[in-house]
Each structure stands twice: as C-alpha cells, then as structure tokens.
C-alpha cells in the first residue's frame, strides 16, 4: 500500500494512502477508517480530524467522519492542547477552540477563530505551542511571531515538544536546544534517511516518515 502522509499523537497513528483513504494503526495492521477520501488527516487530544478533497473539515466519531460545517481548510492539525488548527488554500490560519473541538460529536455549525499570519502548513503541541511554514518555506515558531533559520515545506512538533522539518529536497532535520526557556530551539541537525522523505510525524520517541516511494519507516529518536 503506497502511503501519502502519516500523523502520530498520544500513541495513535493515522495515515492516508495514495487513493486518499484514511487508515488507523492497530498493532502492526492498518485498518480503513471510512469510505471518505481525505487530503489530510491528524490525530491528537482533540481526536481524529481530516480534510476532504473538496476542503471540507471532518471529525472521526464512532466509526465515521462527521462533517464540521462553516469552514474549509487544506491542512489540519489536532496535536495541540485540545484545539484544532488548520490552514486554507490561501494560507490563512484558523483555530477551533478546545471546548468545541474535543466535544464535537454530530454535524453542526462551528465557529473558527482566524489567527494572524499566513502559513501553508501548521503543527501544534500542548508543549511549546505551534510551528509553521509559509509559501516561501520560511519556518515560524508560534505561527507568525518568530521566523527561524532554515527552509522547509512542512514541520511537525511532537507531544513532548520535539520538532522536525522536511525541506524541498526531501531531507529531514530535527530542532535542537528546545526547552522551557528556549522553546524555539537553537539549531538544526540533519537526520540521515535512505531516500527522499515526503512527510514526517513524531510521537513517544518514534519518528514516522513516508518516503517518496510511499513507504513508511519507523525510526527511534
């Protein structure tokens, strides 16, 4: 099965294949979650959220994806402190409060808050906040407040605050020096990979990567 993207959080792992179907990992087996086709899926404290091919936002509830009205996104992240954050095809950034996201169970209209800045990819954690990249591949900490050294097309922060990026060349880097006094970190260290990488996610000491061949690798970091 060729993979497109992967996301890990709170011990759970989800992914989409190249046919845009979402799967959940149980043990060593992948189980198809629904017949809905998704361009992005994310798992975290707020549950499992996805973005359909037409940009509609959905939450996985009791075995099926439930449509969350009122907004369209291109990418979504459920790894924050109960909230859901996402970006649109025009790079605007939007947040669904934790009180709404965590309790969402049935189709209804929900109110998203627009955040300052423009990003093409965003990732959040309950520890040390959010990271993102923009269309110029600049890397940001806390959405738009701090621009960091380096360039990337995607960024992922794990639940423990570990941060990884993938650049346009498919190389993976980990941010070093992250702690409570320096949450933005200090430098990047390249993580050797056997081939070009398209997507990464990190949770509980495991770095999950998807190669440009659609193969999944699990690395201990």
mmCIF file of C-alpha atoms in Angstrom:
data_model
loop_
_atom_site.group_PDB
_atom_site.id
_atom_site.type_symbol
_atom_site.label_atom_id
_atom_site.label_comp_id
_atom_site.label_asym_id
_atom_site.label_seq_id
_atom_site.Cartn_x
_atom_site.Cartn_y
_atom_site.Cartn_z
ATOM 1 C CA UNK A 1 0.000 0.000 0.000
ATOM 2 C CA UNK A 2 1.541 3.308 -1.059
ATOM 3 C CA UNK A 3 1.297 5.991 1.596
ATOM 4 C CA UNK A 4 0.755 9.707 1.171
ATOM 5 C CA UNK A 5 1.006 11.153 4.694
ATOM 6 C CA UNK A 6 1.161 9.998 8.305
ATOM 7 C CA UNK A 7 0.348 11.538 11.684
ATOM 8 C CA UNK A 8 1.016 10.263 15.209
ATOM 9 C CA UNK A 9 -0.215 11.503 18.568
ATOM 10 C CA UNK A 10 -0.956 10.139 22.040
ATOM 11 C CA UNK A 11 0.174 6.675 20.983
ATOM 12 C CA UNK A 12 -2.127 6.596 17.952
ATOM 13 C CA UNK A 13 -1.080 6.617 14.293
ATOM 14 C CA UNK A 14 -3.205 7.508 11.259
ATOM 15 C CA UNK A 15 -2.351 7.871 7.595
ATOM 16 C CA UNK A 16 -3.774 8.320 4.129
ATOM 17 C CA UNK A 17 -2.831 6.190 1.147
ATOM 18 C CA UNK A 18 -2.364 7.361 -2.423
ATOM 19 C CA UNK A 19 -6.065 6.791 -3.068
ATOM 20 C CA UNK A 20 -6.804 9.271 -0.244
ATOM 21 C CA UNK A 21 -8.383 6.741 2.112
ATOM 22 C CA UNK A 22 -7.624 7.093 5.830
ATOM 23 C CA UNK A 23 -6.284 4.241 7.965
ATOM 24 C CA UNK A 24 -5.701 3.685 11.690
ATOM 25 C CA UNK A 25 -2.831 1.567 13.004
ATOM 26 C CA UNK A 26 -3.725 -1.187 15.485
ATOM 27 C CA UNK A 27 -0.736 -3.314 16.423
ATOM 28 C CA UNK A 28 1.033 -3.884 13.130
ATOM 29 C CA UNK A 29 -2.077 -3.732 10.930
ATOM 30 C CA UNK A 30 -3.667 -0.788 9.148
ATOM 31 C CA UNK A 31 -7.477 -0.603 9.259
ATOM 32 C CA UNK A 32 -9.508 1.527 6.864
ATOM 33 C CA UNK A 33 -11.488 4.126 8.783
ATOM 34 C CA UNK A 34 -14.201 5.220 6.338
ATOM 35 C CA UNK A 35 -15.031 5.484 2.647
ATOM 36 C CA UNK A 36 -14.486 9.258 2.738
ATOM 37 C CA UNK A 37 -11.463 10.384 0.720
ATOM 38 C CA UNK A 38 -9.156 12.811 2.530
ATOM 39 C CA UNK A 39 -6.258 15.040 1.531
ATOM 40 C CA UNK A 40 -5.103 15.312 5.156
ATOM 41 C CA UNK A 41 -5.713 13.567 8.488
ATOM 42 C CA UNK A 42 -4.457 14.294 12.006
ATOM 43 C CA UNK A 43 -4.761 12.668 15.437
ATOM 44 C CA UNK A 44 -4.289 14.256 18.855
ATOM 45 C CA UNK A 45 -6.006 15.313 22.090
ATOM 46 C CA UNK A 46 -8.986 16.673 20.116
ATOM 47 C CA UNK A 47 -9.488 13.298 18.403
ATOM 48 C CA UNK A 48 -9.059 12.471 14.723
ATOM 49 C CA UNK A 49 -9.737 15.262 12.244
ATOM 50 C CA UNK A 50 -9.459 15.270 8.474
ATOM 51 C CA UNK A 51 -9.809 17.465 5.417
ATOM 52 C CA UNK A 52 -11.676 16.020 2.442
ATOM 53 C CA UNK A 53 -10.643 16.510 -1.170
ATOM 54 C CA UNK A 54 -13.141 19.364 -1.533
ATOM 55 C CA UNK A 55 -11.579 21.066 1.575
ATOM 56 C CA UNK A 56 -14.432 20.214 3.941
ATOM 57 C CA UNK A 57 -13.436 19.549 7.567
ATOM 58 C CA UNK A 58 -14.469 16.341 9.343
ATOM 59 C CA UNK A 59 -14.060 14.701 12.754
ATOM 60 C CA UNK A 60 -13.960 10.930 13.194
ATOM 61 C CA UNK A 61 -16.767 9.956 15.574
ATOM 62 C CA UNK A 62 -17.964 6.421 16.388
ATOM 63 C CA UNK A 63 -16.617 4.822 13.230
ATOM 64 C CA UNK A 64 -17.321 7.501 10.630
ATOM 65 C CA UNK A 65 -16.256 11.012 9.670
ATOM 66 C CA UNK A 66 -18.751 13.707 10.694
ATOM 67 C CA UNK A 67 -18.806 16.952 8.717
ATOM 68 C CA UNK A 68 -17.956 20.124 10.629
ATOM 69 C CA UNK A 69 -19.796 22.949 8.874
ATOM 70 C CA UNK A 70 -18.768 26.567 8.392
ATOM 71 C CA UNK A 71 -15.187 26.276 7.184
ATOM 72 C CA UNK A 72 -12.913 24.825 4.523
ATOM 73 C CA UNK A 73 -9.250 24.004 5.066
ATOM 74 C CA UNK A 74 -6.365 22.476 3.159
ATOM 75 C CA UNK A 75 -4.442 21.055 6.141
ATOM 76 C CA UNK A 76 -5.471 20.419 9.744
ATOM 77 C CA UNK A 77 -3.623 19.596 12.959
ATOM 78 C CA UNK A 78 -5.161 18.060 16.097
ATOM 79 C CA UNK A 79 -1.957 17.845 18.130
ATOM 80 C CA UNK A 80 -2.447 20.904 20.320
ATOM 81 C CA UNK A 81 -3.915 21.204 23.792
ATOM 82 C CA UNK A 82 -7.374 20.076 22.703
ATOM 83 C CA UNK A 83 -7.760 22.656 19.955
ATOM 84 C CA UNK A 84 -7.651 22.103 16.186
ATOM 85 C CA UNK A 85 -5.625 24.412 13.946
ATOM 86 C CA UNK A 86 -5.597 24.494 10.158
ATOM 87 C CA UNK A 87 -4.698 26.487 7.067
ATOM 88 C CA UNK A 88 -6.618 27.254 3.881
ATOM 89 C CA UNK A 89 -5.503 27.197 0.245
ATOM 90 C CA UNK A 90 -4.909 30.953 0.574
ATOM 91 C CA UNK A 91 -2.640 30.328 3.617
ATOM 92 C CA UNK A 92 -4.918 31.906 6.224
ATOM 93 C CA UNK A 93 -4.702 30.275 9.673
ATOM 94 C CA UNK A 94 -7.721 29.199 11.720
ATOM 95 C CA UNK A 95 -8.292 27.662 15.152
ATOM 96 C CA UNK A 96 -11.191 25.720 16.646
ATOM 97 C CA UNK A 97 -11.217 26.130 20.422
ATOM 98 C CA UNK A 98 -10.629 23.053 22.567
ATOM 99 C CA UNK A 99 -14.047 23.334 24.203
ATOM 100 C CA UNK A 100 -15.627 22.950 20.767
ATOM 101 C CA UNK A 101 -13.192 20.561 19.077
ATOM 102 C CA UNK A 102 -12.971 17.980 21.853
ATOM 103 C CA UNK A 103 -16.744 17.789 22.360
ATOM 104 C CA UNK A 104 -17.775 17.797 18.686
ATOM 105 C CA UNK A 105 -19.971 14.726 18.106
ATOM 106 C CA UNK A 106 -22.614 15.461 15.470
ATOM 107 C CA UNK A 107 -22.897 17.645 12.390
ATOM 108 C CA UNK A 108 -23.391 21.275 13.318
ATOM 109 C CA UNK A 109 -22.054 24.733 12.535
ATOM 110 C CA UNK A 110 -18.892 25.566 14.468
ATOM 111 C CA UNK A 111 -17.098 28.876 14.856
ATOM 112 C CA UNK A 112 -13.417 29.104 13.899
ATOM 113 C CA UNK A 113 -11.114 31.893 15.055
ATOM 114 C CA UNK A 114 -8.847 33.456 12.422
ATOM 115 C CA UNK A 115 -5.238 33.856 13.571
ATOM 116 C CA UNK A 116 -2.713 36.421 12.278
ATOM 117 C CA UNK A 117 -0.185 35.443 9.633
ATOM 118 C CA UNK A 118 -0.078 33.278 6.516
ATOM 119 C CA UNK A 119 1.073 29.640 6.577
ATOM 120 C CA UNK A 120 0.897 26.666 4.231
ATOM 121 C CA UNK A 121 1.471 24.086 6.996
ATOM 122 C CA UNK A 122 0.960 24.238 10.761
ATOM 123 C CA UNK A 123 1.635 21.853 13.653
ATOM 124 C CA UNK A 124 0.826 22.358 17.342
ATOM 125 C CA UNK A 125 1.602 20.697 20.654
ATOM 126 C CA UNK A 126 0.383 21.172 24.202
ATOM 127 C CA UNK A 127 4.062 21.730 24.986
ATOM 128 C CA UNK A 128 5.789 24.797 23.484
ATOM 129 C CA UNK A 129 2.964 25.862 21.157
ATOM 130 C CA UNK A 130 2.755 25.893 17.358
ATOM 131 C CA UNK A 131 5.177 25.805 14.439
ATOM 132 C CA UNK A 132 4.505 26.520 10.783
ATOM 133 C CA UNK A 133 5.945 27.148 7.341
ATOM 134 C CA UNK A 134 4.823 29.617 4.691
ATOM 135 C CA UNK A 135 4.810 29.614 0.900
ATOM 136 C CA UNK A 136 8.381 30.951 0.861
ATOM 137 C CA UNK A 137 9.402 27.932 3.007
ATOM 138 C CA UNK A 138 10.234 30.149 5.985
ATOM 139 C CA UNK A 139 9.908 28.382 9.339
ATOM 140 C CA UNK A 140 7.915 30.035 12.113
ATOM 141 C CA UNK A 141 7.512 29.420 15.829
ATOM 142 C CA UNK A 142 4.114 30.389 17.341
ATOM 143 C CA UNK A 143 2.540 30.907 13.882
ATOM 144 C CA UNK A 144 3.915 34.309 12.919
ATOM 145 C CA UNK A 145 5.908 35.783 15.780
ATOM 146 C CA UNK A 146 9.381 34.280 15.313
ATOM 147 C CA UNK A 147 10.972 33.426 11.983
ATOM 148 C CA UNK A 148 13.785 30.889 12.334
ATOM 149 C CA UNK A 149 16.838 29.912 10.322
ATOM 150 C CA UNK A 150 16.430 27.327 7.573
ATOM 151 C CA UNK A 151 13.812 26.494 4.946
ATOM 152 C CA UNK A 152 11.155 23.750 4.938
ATOM 153 C CA UNK A 153 7.966 22.647 3.218
ATOM 154 C CA UNK A 154 6.495 21.009 6.325
ATOM 155 C CA UNK A 155 7.067 20.997 10.089
ATOM 156 C CA UNK A 156 5.866 18.679 12.850
ATOM 157 C CA UNK A 157 6.034 19.134 16.614
ATOM 158 C CA UNK A 158 5.544 16.095 18.846
ATOM 159 C CA UNK A 159 3.666 15.965 22.129
ATOM 160 C CA UNK A 160 6.966 16.292 24.016
ATOM 161 C CA UNK A 161 7.962 19.425 22.093
ATOM 162 C CA UNK A 162 10.365 17.736 19.654
ATOM 163 C CA UNK A 163 10.344 19.442 16.246
ATOM 164 C CA UNK A 164 11.185 18.015 12.819
ATOM 165 C CA UNK A 165 11.070 19.590 9.362
ATOM 166 C CA UNK A 166 11.260 18.342 5.779
ATOM 167 C CA UNK A 167 12.812 20.580 3.144
ATOM 168 C CA UNK A 168 12.114 20.698 -0.587
ATOM 169 C CA UNK A 169 14.926 18.229 -1.229
ATOM 170 C CA UNK A 170 13.277 15.604 0.983
ATOM 171 C CA UNK A 171 15.825 15.984 3.789
ATOM 172 C CA UNK A 172 14.763 15.716 7.449
ATOM 173 C CA UNK A 173 16.088 17.933 10.237
ATOM 174 C CA UNK A 174 15.464 17.982 13.995
ATOM 175 C CA UNK A 175 15.455 21.178 16.030
ATOM 176 C CA UNK A 176 17.974 21.156 18.871
ATOM 177 C CA UNK A 177 18.098 23.130 22.119
ATOM 178 C CA UNK A 178 14.350 23.214 22.761
ATOM 179 C CA UNK A 179 13.386 23.674 26.413
ATOM 180 C CA UNK A 180 11.070 25.806 28.541
ATOM 181 C CA UNK A 181 13.437 28.782 28.447
ATOM 182 C CA UNK A 182 14.226 28.451 24.718
ATOM 183 C CA UNK A 183 11.087 26.904 23.162
ATOM 184 C CA UNK A 184 12.161 27.979 19.674
ATOM 185 C CA UNK A 185 15.390 25.945 19.961
ATOM 186 C CA UNK A 186 18.854 26.896 18.772
ATOM 187 C CA UNK A 187 19.908 24.902 15.680
ATOM 188 C CA UNK A 188 19.042 22.139 13.210
ATOM 189 C CA UNK A 189 20.577 18.655 12.978
ATOM 190 C CA UNK A 190 20.135 16.576 9.827
ATOM 191 C CA UNK A 191 18.620 13.115 10.332
ATOM 192 C CA UNK A 192 20.094 10.659 7.781
ATOM 193 C CA UNK A 193 17.460 8.925 5.654
ATOM 194 C CA UNK A 194 17.792 6.204 2.987
ATOM 195 C CA UNK A 195 15.770 8.175 0.422
ATOM 196 C CA UNK A 196 13.861 11.413 -0.101
ATOM 197 C CA UNK A 197 11.155 11.969 2.512
ATOM 198 C CA UNK A 198 7.725 13.448 1.804
ATOM 199 C CA UNK A 199 6.178 13.538 5.272
ATOM 200 C CA UNK A 200 7.106 13.050 8.944
ATOM 201 C CA UNK A 201 5.404 12.790 12.319
ATOM 202 C CA UNK A 202 6.785 12.230 15.823
ATOM 203 C CA UNK A 203 5.248 10.735 18.952
ATOM 204 C CA UNK A 204 6.564 8.954 22.044
ATOM 205 C CA UNK A 205 10.116 8.541 20.808
ATOM 206 C CA UNK A 206 9.116 7.307 17.355
ATOM 207 C CA UNK A 207 9.736 9.274 14.173
ATOM 208 C CA UNK A 208 7.360 8.122 11.436
ATOM 209 C CA UNK A 209 8.383 9.028 7.895
ATOM 210 C CA UNK A 210 6.907 8.490 4.441
ATOM 211 C CA UNK A 211 9.394 8.195 1.584
ATOM 212 C CA UNK A 212 8.833 9.495 -1.927
ATOM 213 C CA UNK A 213 8.101 5.872 -2.883
ATOM 214 C CA UNK A 214 5.179 5.783 -0.427
ATOM 215 C CA UNK A 215 6.997 3.513 2.028
ATOM 216 C CA UNK A 216 6.622 4.059 5.769
ATOM 217 C CA UNK A 217 9.645 3.994 8.064
ATOM 218 C CA UNK A 218 9.602 3.991 11.871
ATOM 219 C CA UNK A 219 12.736 5.437 13.454
ATOM 220 C CA UNK A 220 13.650 5.593 17.137
ATOM 221 C CA UNK A 221 14.818 9.090 18.096
#
